[in-house]
Amino acid sequence: MRKNVWLICLGLVCCNLISAQWSPAGNKIKTSWGEKLDPKNVLPEYPRPIMERPEWKNLNGSWNYAITKKGAPVPNVYQGEILVPFAVESSLSGVGKTVGEQQELWYQRTFEIPASWRGRQVLLHFGGVDWQTDVWVNDVKVGRHTGGFAPFSFDITPALNKGANRLVVKVWDPTDRGEQPRGKQVEKPNAIWYTPVTGIWQTVWLEPVGAVHIAQLKTTPDIDKRTVKVDVATNGPSTDKVEVRVLDGNKTVAAGASLGGLPVELSMPENVKLWSPESPSLYDIEVTLYKDGKVADKVKSYTAFRKFSVCKDKSGFTRLQLNNKDYFQFGPLDQGWWPDGLYTAPTDEALVYDLKKIKDFGYNMVRKHIKVEPARWYTHCDRLGLIVWQDMPSGGPSPQWQMREYFNGTEVVRSAVSEANYRKEWKEIMDCLYSYPSIGVWVPFNEAWGQFKTVEIAAWTKEYDPTRLVNPASGGNHYVCGDMLDLHHYPEPNLYLYDPVRPTVLGEYGGIGLALKGHLWLPDKNWGYVQYNTPEEVTKEYRNYANRLLELIKKGFSAAVYTQITDVEGEVNGLITYDRKVIKVNEAIVRSINRKICNALNE
């Protein structure tokens, strides 16, 4: 990149910031939060509560953007402004354009480093960018990342100048024409497949750290031993000591230290508080890193004491357990899409709204379907008390799907590139989410979409994280592996297979549709697995299915997932409209029967 090009770009930034006026793109429905969005204060909350430092700088807001042919050089002229971190296809980006596999999306802005950060290293963080990301700071390429669902960062210190610094980001995303995990994005949206999401879709931020600093925390509670193990990964250089304190409010309840990079293992008091959806007790953690006898870094985190396991009950059924007790897990499918922000909730208040409504409806679990959320979403689950079933976003071709029998489904043979993309991103997702207490189940595959080497992938997932349960293929081709057998059946619940060794769960059912005029993404072609005309009819059918589920719990079901919490694009089978403005059922009735289901194994 030539210096004269940068002068042009800098001039464009100043001109655009003065003259341009952001407004949402398109005429699709919007949430109330999107309608009131302040473009000068976009998602201002600290983006990573599981490992928090006091100093940081938010880079969300107005950036320049351009869309060019794939392989073209950095643009001389940018086409306008985009509101980061909303994907370019979204309304809230202010752009509303598609990109596709033959083009690339460019971002450009300037930033300054606070004077108080001088002498420290500066990390540039991206919460999520879909899919291949190249980054330059002051003409210096600082790194590349592939993957649309895991956070990443670069140390940009060597590239920084005093005063203004120029940041350029290039993104290429082939959507469903590539060999990468992509979730439900397709070039031509229809039915259960949705609008593409290209580029930055989570917060971009800067953070100052010392030359020696904490890179990652891995927190592992054990309720049987009453211990918590804290693995502290650093950025490389050796350290003297790591100190860890566990706090209950302002009171220190456990403390310890380790040398030479070893984990810190702490014993908790006998009256340790257990986490559950009914009582989501959290403990704060402080981690201090020493180098040459001096404090090199300090971060705040938190943990919770809970255990996810399986066990035979007195009737001989294998049940899911929470904290060594039979516990029926029941919650909605949550796809995490927004009519105005697509992958990105307009505000943190919007992000937590769906979760609060899930609790209001009386559920104790949520299945995060074919998507990974920003870090704050998982912290909200931790605080509210919702068990999370975390899907791996799908990708790759689908094999023969035989969901009603064992062993007869044909697994897909992926290319080496596709398999490598899957394995890399699944590991990154598990790494970044490991310490969130609410995550109870990993789901590598859904409905045979891209399902390959199921036994091997399930075994690797369990080996990599033995503290959680593995649902090997939710509603997919069934093999005797992982921790449960997961059936899908629409619309009513149905127990058509049973596993005497593993818990049998109903990973999807329901899909009761209601199209409400004025709250629809599409003017027509809206659908549900069954459709009704009034909230009263939907509530009545929901209750019918729930009563059927209660009977099947007695016959072996150990968990269930209702489709779904909100409408998504042309799907109108949510309990809430896509714009989150109307609850489509009688909330009190739904809550009452949901609580009965959640307590079915405790009566």
C-alpha positions in Angstrom: 0.0 0.0 0.0 1.5 3.3 -1.1 1.6 6.4 1.1 -0.2 8.6 -1.4 -3.1 6.1 -1.3 -3.2 6.5 2.5 -3.4 10.3 2.2 -6.4 9.9 -0.1 -8.0 7.5 2.3 -7.4 9.8 5.3 -9.0 12.6 3.5 -12.0 10.5 2.7 -12.3 9.6 6.4 -12.4 13.2 7.5 -14.8 14.1 4.7 -17.1 11.2 5.4 -17.3 11.7 9.1 -18.3 15.3 8.6 -20.8 15.0 5.8 -22.3 11.5 5.8 -25.3 10.6 7.9 -25.9 7.0 8.9 -29.4 5.5 8.4 -30.6 1.9 8.3 -30.6 0.3 4.9 -33.7 -1.3 3.3 -37.3 -1.5 4.4 -37.5 -4.7 6.3 -39.0 -5.0 9.8 -36.8 -3.8 12.7 -36.6 -4.2 16.4 -37.3 -1.4 18.8 -33.6 -1.4 19.8 -32.6 -1.0 16.1 -35.0 1.8 15.6 -33.5 3.7 18.5 -29.8 2.8 17.8 -27.3 5.6 18.4 -24.6 5.2 15.7 -22.1 7.1 17.9 -22.5 4.6 20.8 -22.6 1.1 19.3 -22.4 -1.8 21.7 -20.2 0.1 24.2 -20.1 -2.7 26.8 -16.9 -4.5 27.7 -16.9 -7.4 25.2 -15.1 -10.2 27.2 -16.4 -10.4 30.8 -14.8 -13.8 31.4 -11.3 -12.2 31.3 -11.5 -8.5 32.0 -9.0 -5.7 32.3 -9.8 -2.1 33.2 -8.4 -0.4 30.2 -9.7 -0.8 26.6 -10.8 1.2 23.6 -13.9 0.4 21.5 -13.5 0.7 17.7 -17.2 0.2 16.9 -18.8 2.9 14.9 -18.4 4.5 11.5 -15.8 3.0 9.2 -15.2 3.5 5.5 -16.0 0.5 3.3 -15.6 -0.7 -0.3 -16.5 -3.8 -2.2 -14.0 -4.9 -4.9 -13.3 -7.8 -7.2 -11.5 -10.6 -5.5 -7.8 -10.1 -5.7 -8.0 -6.4 -6.4 -5.5 -4.0 -4.6 -6.5 -1.8 -1.7 -9.1 0.6 -3.1 -8.1 4.2 -3.9 -11.7 5.4 -3.2 -14.0 4.0 -0.6 -17.7 3.8 -1.5 -19.2 5.1 1.8 -19.6 4.4 5.5 -20.5 1.2 7.3 -21.5 1.0 10.9 -19.3 -1.6 12.6 -20.0 -4.3 13.9 -23.0 -4.9 11.7 -22.5 -7.2 8.7 -22.6 -5.4 5.3 -25.8 -7.2 4.3 -27.7 -6.0 7.4 -29.9 -3.0 7.7 -28.0 -1.6 10.7 -24.8 -1.5 8.7 -26.3 1.3 6.7 -25.2 -0.5 3.6 -27.4 -3.6 2.9 -25.4 -5.0 0.0 -24.3 -8.6 -0.8 -20.7 -9.5 -1.5 -20.4 -13.1 -2.6 -17.4 -15.3 -3.4 -16.2 -13.2 -6.4 -15.7 -10.0 -4.4 -14.0 -8.8 -1.2 -15.1 -6.4 1.4 -12.7 -3.7 2.6 -12.9 -1.6 5.8 -10.8 1.5 6.8 -10.6 3.8 9.7 -8.1 5.7 11.8 -7.5 5.5 15.6 -5.2 6.9 18.2 -3.6 5.2 21.2 -4.1 6.9 24.6 -1.0 8.5 26.0 -1.3 6.3 29.2 -0.8 3.2 27.1 2.7 4.2 25.9 5.4 1.6 26.7 2.9 -1.3 26.7 1.9 -3.7 24.0 -1.4 -3.1 22.2 -3.7 -5.9 21.1 -6.3 -5.5 18.4 -9.3 -7.8 19.1 -12.0 -9.0 16.7 -15.0 -10.7 18.4 -16.1 -12.2 15.1 -15.4 -11.8 11.4 -16.9 -14.0 8.7 -14.7 -15.5 7.1 -11.1 -14.8 5.9 -9.7 -11.7 7.4 -6.5 -9.8 6.5 -5.4 -6.8 8.7 -3.0 -4.0 8.1 -1.9 -1.2 10.5 0.0 1.7 8.9 0.7 -0.4 5.7 2.1 -3.2 7.8 0.2 -6.5 7.6 -0.3 -7.7 11.1 -2.1 -11.0 10.4 -4.7 -13.2 8.8 -7.4 -15.3 10.4 -9.9 -17.7 9.0 -13.1 -18.7 10.7 -16.4 -16.8 11.2 -17.3 -17.7 14.8 -14.3 -17.5 17.1 -12.6 -14.3 18.4 -9.0 -13.5 17.4 -6.4 -10.8 18.1 -3.1 -9.5 16.8 -0.3 -7.7 18.6 -0.1 -4.5 16.6 2.6 -2.7 18.7 5.4 -2.8 16.1 3.2 -1.2 13.5 2.0 1.7 15.6 2.8 5.4 15.1 2.4 8.3 17.4 -0.8 10.1 16.7 -3.2 8.8 14.1 -2.9 5.2 13.0 -4.5 3.7 9.9 -6.4 0.4 10.1 -7.4 -1.6 7.0 -9.3 -4.9 7.1 -10.1 -7.1 4.1 -12.6 -9.9 4.3 -13.5 -12.6 1.8 -16.5 -14.9 2.5 -17.7 -17.5 -0.1 -20.8 -18.2 2.0 -22.3 -21.6 0.8 -19.9 -21.8 -2.2 -16.9 -22.4 0.2 -15.7 -25.2 2.3 -15.9 -23.4 5.7 -18.4 -23.7 8.6 -21.1 -21.2 7.7 -24.2 -22.1 9.8 -27.4 -21.3 8.0 -26.1 -18.7 5.6 -26.8 -19.2 1.9 -26.4 -17.1 -1.2 -30.1 -17.4 -2.0 -32.1 -17.4 1.3 -35.2 -19.6 1.5 -37.1 -21.7 4.1 -34.7 -22.6 6.9 -31.7 -21.0 5.1 -31.0 -17.3 5.7 -29.3 -14.1 4.5 -25.5 -14.2 4.2 -23.4 -12.5 6.9 -20.1 -11.1 5.5 -17.4 -9.3 7.4 -17.2 -7.9 10.9 -20.2 -8.8 13.1 -18.8 -8.5 16.6 -17.1 -5.7 18.5 -13.6 -4.6 17.4 -11.5 -3.2 20.3 -8.0 -2.3 21.5 -6.4 -3.4 24.8 -3.0 -2.5 26.4 -1.0 -5.3 28.0 2.5 -5.8 29.4 5.3 -7.5 27.6 4.4 -10.5 29.6 0.6 -11.0 30.0 -2.2 -13.5 30.4 -3.4 -14.8 27.1 -6.2 -17.2 28.2 -7.8 -18.6 31.3 -9.2 -22.1 31.6 -11.3 -22.6 34.7 -12.4 -26.1 35.7 -14.6 -26.5 38.8 -15.1 -29.9 40.4 -18.0 -30.2 42.9 -17.1 -33.7 44.0 -13.6 -32.7 45.1 -14.7 -29.1 46.0 -11.9 -27.7 44.0 -11.4 -25.3 41.1 -8.4 -25.5 38.8 -7.3 -22.4 36.9 -4.9 -22.9 33.9 -3.3 -19.6 33.0 -1.8 -19.4 29.5 0.6 -16.5 28.9 1.9 -15.0 25.7 5.2 -16.9 25.8 7.9 -15.6 28.1 8.5 -17.4 31.4 6.9 -16.0 34.5 7.7 -16.1 38.2 4.4 -16.8 39.7 0.6 -16.9 39.2 -1.7 -16.0 42.1 -5.5 -16.7 42.1 -8.1 -15.5 44.5 -11.8 -16.7 44.5 -14.2 -14.3 46.0 -17.8 -14.5 47.2 -18.8 -10.9 47.1 -16.0 -9.0 48.9 -14.9 -12.1 50.8 -11.9 -14.2 49.7 -13.0 -17.9 50.0 -10.0 -19.5 48.4 -6.5 -18.4 47.3 -3.3 -20.0 46.0 -0.4 -19.7 43.7 1.8 -21.7 41.3 5.2 -21.5 39.7 6.5 -22.3 36.3 3.3 -22.2 34.4 1.5 -24.9 36.4 -2.2 -24.7 37.0 -3.4 -23.3 40.3 -5.8 -25.7 42.1 -7.8 -24.3 45.0 -9.9 -26.0 47.7 -13.3 -24.5 48.3 -15.2 -24.3 51.6 -17.6 -27.1 52.6 -20.6 -24.8 52.0 -19.6 -24.1 48.4 -22.6 -22.7 46.5 -23.7 -24.8 43.5 -24.8 -23.2 40.2 -28.2 -24.2 38.7 -30.9 -22.5 36.7 -32.8 -22.2 40.0 -29.8 -20.7 41.8 -27.1 -19.4 39.4 -24.4 -18.7 42.0 -21.2 -17.2 40.6 -17.8 -16.7 42.3 -15.5 -13.8 41.2 -11.9 -14.7 40.4 -8.8 -12.4 40.4 -5.7 -13.7 38.6 -2.3 -11.9 39.1 0.8 -12.7 37.0 4.3 -11.9 38.3 7.5 -11.4 36.4 10.8 -10.6 38.2 9.0 -10.2 41.4 6.7 -7.5 40.0 3.0 -7.6 38.9 3.1 -8.1 35.1 -0.7 -8.5 34.5 -3.9 -8.8 36.4 -7.4 -9.8 35.2 -10.8 -10.4 36.6 -12.9 -13.5 35.8 -15.6 -15.6 37.4 -16.6 -19.3 37.8 -19.4 -21.5 39.1 -19.6 -24.9 40.7 -21.8 -27.3 38.7 -21.5 -30.8 37.2 -23.0 -32.2 34.1 -23.2 -36.0 34.0 -25.4 -39.1 33.3 -26.7 -41.8 35.6 -29.3 -44.6 35.8 -32.4 -43.8 37.7 -34.3 -46.1 40.0 -36.5 -47.2 37.0 -33.5 -48.1 34.9 -33.6 -45.1 32.6 -30.3 -43.3 31.9 -30.9 -39.7 32.8 -29.1 -36.4 32.4 -27.9 -35.1 35.8 -27.0 -31.7 37.1 -24.9 -31.6 40.3 -25.4 -35.4 40.7 -29.2 -35.3 40.6 -31.6 -36.2 37.8 -32.5 -33.0 36.0 -34.8 -32.7 33.0 -33.3 -30.1 30.7 -36.0 -28.2 28.7 -35.6 -25.1 26.5 -36.1 -23.5 23.1 -34.0 -23.6 20.0 -32.3 -20.2 19.7 -30.8 -19.3 16.4 -29.7 -15.8 17.3 -30.8 -13.9 14.2 -32.1 -10.3 14.1 -34.1 -8.6 11.3 -32.0 -5.5 11.5 -28.6 -6.8 12.6 -28.7 -10.4 11.2 -26.0 -12.1 13.4 -25.6 -9.1 15.6 -28.1 -7.9 18.2 -28.6 -4.1 18.0 -27.8 -3.5 21.7 -26.7 -5.5 24.8 -30.3 -5.0 26.1 -31.6 -6.7 23.0 -29.0 -9.5 23.3 -30.2 -10.4 26.8 -33.9 -9.9 26.0 -34.3 -13.3 24.4 -32.6 -15.0 27.3 -34.8 -13.2 29.9 -37.9 -14.2 28.0 -36.6 -17.9 27.9 -36.4 -17.7 31.7 -39.8 -15.9 31.9 -41.3 -18.8 29.9 -40.1 -21.2 32.6 -37.4 -23.0 30.7 -34.0 -24.0 32.2 -32.0 -24.5 29.1 -31.4 -23.1 25.6 -29.9 -24.7 22.5 -27.7 -22.3 20.6 -28.4 -23.5 17.2 -25.8 -23.5 14.3 -24.3 -20.3 15.6 -21.8 -19.0 18.2 -22.7 -15.8 20.1 -20.6 -12.9 21.4 -19.0 -13.5 24.8 -21.5 -11.4 26.6 -24.3 -13.7 25.6 -22.7 -16.6 27.5 -22.1 -14.4 30.5 -25.8 -13.5 30.5 -26.6 -17.2 30.5 -24.2 -17.7 33.4 -25.9 -14.9 35.4 -29.5 -15.7 34.6 -29.1 -19.4 35.0 -29.6 -21.1 31.6 -27.9 -24.4 30.6 -26.5 -24.0 27.1 -26.4 -26.7 24.4 -23.7 -25.3 22.0 -23.9 -26.3 18.4 -21.0 -26.3 16.0 -22.1 -24.2 13.0 -22.5 -26.5 10.1 -20.9 -26.5 6.7 -20.0 -29.0 3.9 -22.2 -31.3 1.9 -24.9 -33.4 3.5 -24.8 -37.2 3.2 -27.7 -39.7 3.2 -29.8 -38.9 6.2 -31.3 -41.8 8.1 -32.4 -40.4 11.4 -34.8 -43.3 12.4 -32.3 -46.1 12.4 -28.8 -46.8 13.7 -25.8 -47.2 11.5 -27.6 -46.9 8.1 -26.8 -43.3 7.4 -23.9 -42.6 5.0 -21.4 -40.1 6.3 -20.1 -37.5 4.0 -16.5 -37.6 2.8 -15.1 -34.1 3.1 -12.2 -32.7 1.3 -9.0 -32.2 3.2 -9.6 -28.4 3.3 -13.2 -28.8 4.5 -12.2 -31.2 7.3 -9.3 -29.0 8.3 -11.6 -25.9 8.5 -14.1 -27.8 10.6 -11.5 -29.2 13.1 -9.7 -25.8 13.4 -12.8 -23.8 14.1 -14.5 -26.4 16.4 -11.3 -26.3 18.6 -11.2 -22.5 18.6 -14.9 -22.4 19.6 -14.4 -24.8 22.4 -11.3 -22.9 23.6 -13.0 -19.5 23.7 -16.1 -20.9 25.5 -14.5 -23.4 27.8 -14.7 -21.3 31.0 -18.4 -20.3 30.8 -20.2 -22.3 33.5 -23.6 -22.4 31.7 -22.3 -24.5 28.7 -23.4 -28.1 29.5 -23.5 -29.9 26.1 -21.3 -29.7 23.0 -23.2 -30.6 19.7 -20.7 -31.2 16.9 -23.3 -32.1 14.2 -26.9 -31.3 13.4 -29.2 -33.4 11.2 -26.4 -35.0 9.2 -25.5 -31.5 7.8 -21.8 -32.1 6.9 -21.7 -35.0 9.3 -18.4 -36.9 9.0 -16.3 -39.3 11.1 -19.0 -39.0 13.8 -17.4 -41.5 16.2 -14.0 -39.9 15.9 -15.2 -36.3 16.3 -17.4 -37.2 19.3 -14.5 -38.9 21.0 -12.2 -36.0 20.3 -14.7 -33.5 21.6 -15.1 -35.5 24.8 -11.4 -36.0 25.3 -10.8 -32.3 24.7 -13.4 -31.4 27.3 -14.4 -34.3 29.6 -16.3 -31.9 32.0 -19.2 -31.6 29.6 -21.6 -33.9 27.8 -21.3 -34.5 24.0 -24.4 -34.8 21.8 -22.7 -36.3 18.8 -25.4 -35.6 16.1 -28.6 -33.9 17.1 -31.3 -35.6 15.0 -28.6 -36.8 12.6 -27.3 -40.2 11.6 -27.1 -42.2 14.8 -24.0 -44.1 16.0 -23.3 -45.5 19.5 -20.9 -42.7 20.6 -21.0 -39.6 22.7 -23.2 -39.1 25.8 -26.8 -39.2 24.3 -29.1 -40.2 21.6 -30.9 -37.2 20.1 -34.1 -37.5 18.1 -35.9 -34.8 16.1 -39.6 -35.1 15.4 -42.1 -32.5 14.0 -44.5 -31.2 15.0 -45.5 -33.3 18.1 -43.0 -35.1 20.4 -42.3 -38.8 19.5 -40.1 -41.4 21.1 -39.3 -43.6 18.0 -35.9 -44.8 19.1 -34.5 -45.5 22.6 -31.0 -46.1 24.0 -30.8 -48.1 27.2 -27.2 -47.0 27.8 -27.2 -43.3 27.0 -29.9 -40.7 27.8 -32.5 -40.3 25.0 -33.3 -36.7 24.3 -35.7 -34.8 21.9 -33.4 -32.3 20.3 -36.1 -30.6 18.2 -39.9 -30.7 18.1 -42.8 -28.2 17.8 -42.5 -25.5 15.2 -46.1 -24.2 15.7 -46.5 -21.3 13.3 -48.4 -18.0 13.5 -47.9 -15.3 10.9 -48.7 -11.8 12.4 -49.2 -9.1 9.8 -46.9 -6.1 10.4 -44.2 -8.3 12.0 -43.1 -10.4 9.0 -39.8 -10.5 7.2 -41.4 -11.7 4.0 -44.7 -10.5 2.5 -45.6 -14.2 1.7 -44.1 -17.7 1.8 -44.1 -17.6 5.6 -44.2 -21.1 7.2 -44.3 -23.3 10.3 -44.5 -27.0 10.7 -48.1 -26.4 11.5 -49.9 -23.1 11.3 -52.7 -21.4 13.2 -54.4 -18.1 13.1 -54.5 -16.9 16.7 -52.3 -16.9 19.8 -55.0 -18.9 21.6 -54.8 -21.7 19.1 -51.0 -21.7 19.3 -51.1 -21.8 23.1 -53.6 -24.7 23.0 -51.5 -26.7 20.6 -48.3 -25.9 22.6 -50.0 -27.3 25.7 -51.1 -30.4 23.8 -47.5 -31.1 22.8 -46.3 -30.4 26.3 -48.8 -32.9 27.8 -47.6 -35.5 25.2 -44.0 -34.7 26.2 -44.8 -35.2 29.9 -46.0 -38.7 29.1 -42.9 -39.5 27.1 -40.6 -38.3 29.9 -42.0 -41.3 31.9 -41.0 -43.5 29.0 -37.4 -42.3 28.7 -36.9 -38.8 27.4 -34.3 -36.9 29.5 -34.4 -33.5 27.7 -36.3 -31.6 25.0 -35.9 -28.6 22.8 -38.9 -26.7 21.5 -38.6 -24.9 18.1 -38.3 -22.0 18.7 -37.9 -18.8 20.7 -38.4 -16.3 17.9 -39.4 -16.2 14.3 -36.4 -16.1 11.8 -36.9 -14.6 8.4 -39.6 -16.7 6.7 -40.0 -19.1 9.7 -42.9 -17.9 11.8 -42.8 -20.7 14.3 -41.4 -18.6 17.2 -42.9 -17.9 20.5 -42.0 -14.2 19.8 -42.1 -12.4 16.5 -38.8 -11.8 14.6 -38.9 -8.1 15.5 -39.4 -9.1 19.2 -42.4 -6.8 19.5 -45.1 -9.4 20.1 -45.3 -12.5 22.3 -47.4 -15.0 20.3 -48.6 -17.2 23.1 -50.2 -16.9 26.5 -47.1 -16.5 28.6 -48.6 -17.5 31.9 -50.0 -20.8 30.5 -46.7 -21.6 28.7 -44.7 -20.9 31.9 -46.9 -23.0 34.0 -46.6 -26.1 31.9 -42.9 -25.5 31.2 -42.2 -25.5 34.9 -44.0 -28.8 35.2 -41.9 -30.3 32.5 -38.6 -29.0 34.0 -39.6 -30.5 37.4 -40.8 -33.8 35.9 -37.9 -35.8 37.3 -38.0 -34.2 40.8 -41.6 -35.0 41.8 
